[in-house]
Amino acid sequence: MSRNRRASALPLIVSAPKNIEVGSCILLGIPLYVRTPLKAFFGKAFEQASERINCDASCDFFDTSCYQIHIKDRTRFFDTLTALLS
């Protein structure tokens, strides 16, 4: 829904609260549809971003493009992820 023409060519990252009492949220990376699959693209990027900001992140899911982090770290995580992917 962005006016930026380039926005439709960018991958999508979704964040949703998982446990409000604990303060955790889930991040899900949805890559663009391309003919060659992007194996572990978001998994590697999420791992590097969490290491750079030294946050407590876990990937206890089947897909590595799904991570769990603390809500308080989400803004710094997105800033770092943006710097990594640009």
mmCIF file of C-alpha atoms in Angstrom, residues 7-79:
data_model
loop_
_atom_site.group_PDB
_atom_site.id
_atom_site.type_symbol
_atom_site.label_atom_id
_atom_site.label_comp_id
_atom_site.label_asym_id
_atom_site.label_seq_id
_atom_site.Cartn_x
_atom_site.Cartn_y
_atom_site.Cartn_z
ATOM 1 C CA ALA A 7 7.958 -1.270 -2.494
ATOM 2 C CA SER A 8 6.308 -4.039 -4.506
ATOM 3 C CA ALA A 9 9.758 -5.445 -5.342
ATOM 4 C CA LEU A 10 10.813 -5.724 -1.674
ATOM 5 C CA PRO A 11 10.367 -8.726 0.614
ATOM 6 C CA LEU A 12 7.822 -8.584 3.425
ATOM 7 C CA ILE A 13 8.557 -8.960 7.145
ATOM 8 C CA VAL A 14 5.624 -9.497 9.490
ATOM 9 C CA SER A 15 5.741 -9.050 13.256
ATOM 10 C CA ALA A 16 3.054 -10.226 15.663
ATOM 11 C CA PRO A 17 2.956 -10.492 19.459
ATOM 12 C CA LYS A 18 3.330 -14.037 20.750
ATOM 13 C CA ASN A 19 3.215 -13.731 24.519
ATOM 14 C CA ILE A 20 2.302 -10.328 25.923
ATOM 15 C CA GLU A 21 3.069 -11.280 29.540
ATOM 16 C CA VAL A 22 6.614 -12.281 28.621
ATOM 17 C CA GLY A 23 6.962 -9.526 26.012
ATOM 18 C CA SER A 24 7.868 -11.650 23.018
ATOM 19 C CA CYS A 25 6.926 -11.375 19.376
ATOM 20 C CA ILE A 26 7.334 -13.487 16.263
ATOM 21 C CA LEU A 27 9.003 -12.234 13.088
ATOM 22 C CA LEU A 28 8.245 -13.899 9.789
ATOM 23 C CA GLY A 29 10.143 -13.140 6.599
ATOM 24 C CA ILE A 30 8.241 -13.639 3.352
ATOM 25 C CA PRO A 31 10.543 -13.486 0.320
ATOM 26 C CA LEU A 32 9.483 -12.371 -3.117
ATOM 27 C CA TYR A 33 8.359 -15.054 -5.498
ATOM 28 C CA VAL A 34 11.274 -15.847 -7.780
ATOM 29 C CA ARG A 35 12.023 -18.855 -9.937
ATOM 30 C CA THR A 36 15.065 -19.823 -7.896
ATOM 31 C CA PRO A 37 14.264 -20.326 -4.208
ATOM 32 C CA LEU A 38 16.017 -18.132 -1.646
ATOM 33 C CA LYS A 39 17.133 -20.813 0.774
ATOM 34 C CA ALA A 40 17.684 -19.562 4.321
ATOM 35 C CA PHE A 41 17.804 -15.927 3.137
ATOM 36 C CA PHE A 42 15.833 -14.541 6.060
ATOM 37 C CA GLY A 43 17.261 -17.054 8.505
ATOM 38 C CA LYS A 44 20.798 -15.793 7.895
ATOM 39 C CA ALA A 45 19.734 -12.136 7.926
ATOM 40 C CA PHE A 46 17.745 -12.569 11.166
ATOM 41 C CA GLU A 47 20.660 -14.391 12.776
ATOM 42 C CA GLN A 48 23.152 -11.674 11.814
ATOM 43 C CA ALA A 49 20.855 -8.869 12.991
ATOM 44 C CA SER A 50 20.294 -10.525 16.379
ATOM 45 C CA GLU A 51 24.038 -11.056 16.825
ATOM 46 C CA ARG A 52 24.832 -7.433 15.939
ATOM 47 C CA ILE A 53 22.433 -5.981 18.498
ATOM 48 C CA ASN A 54 23.129 -8.775 20.990
ATOM 49 C CA CYS A 55 19.474 -9.583 21.621
ATOM 50 C CA ASP A 56 17.926 -12.784 22.872
ATOM 51 C CA ALA A 57 16.474 -14.364 19.727
ATOM 52 C CA SER A 58 15.371 -17.906 19.090
ATOM 53 C CA CYS A 59 14.504 -19.911 16.034
ATOM 54 C CA ASP A 60 12.544 -22.810 17.504
ATOM 55 C CA PHE A 61 10.393 -23.226 14.444
ATOM 56 C CA PHE A 62 10.550 -25.495 11.407
ATOM 57 C CA ASP A 63 11.355 -22.629 9.061
ATOM 58 C CA THR A 64 14.422 -20.451 9.695
ATOM 59 C CA SER A 65 12.582 -17.392 8.381
ATOM 60 C CA CYS A 66 10.526 -17.385 11.594
ATOM 61 C CA TYR A 67 12.204 -15.920 14.698
ATOM 62 C CA GLN A 68 11.106 -14.997 18.192
ATOM 63 C CA ILE A 69 12.525 -11.882 19.888
ATOM 64 C CA HIS A 70 11.592 -9.571 22.746
ATOM 65 C CA ILE A 71 9.261 -6.730 21.805
ATOM 66 C CA LYS A 72 11.656 -4.180 23.335
ATOM 67 C CA ASP A 73 14.352 -5.237 20.819
ATOM 68 C CA ARG A 74 12.102 -5.065 17.765
ATOM 69 C CA THR A 75 12.920 -1.478 16.686
ATOM 70 C CA ARG A 76 16.685 -1.983 16.947
ATOM 71 C CA PHE A 77 16.319 -5.348 15.195
ATOM 72 C CA PHE A 78 14.448 -3.795 12.243
ATOM 73 C CA ASP A 79 16.981 -0.946 11.998
#
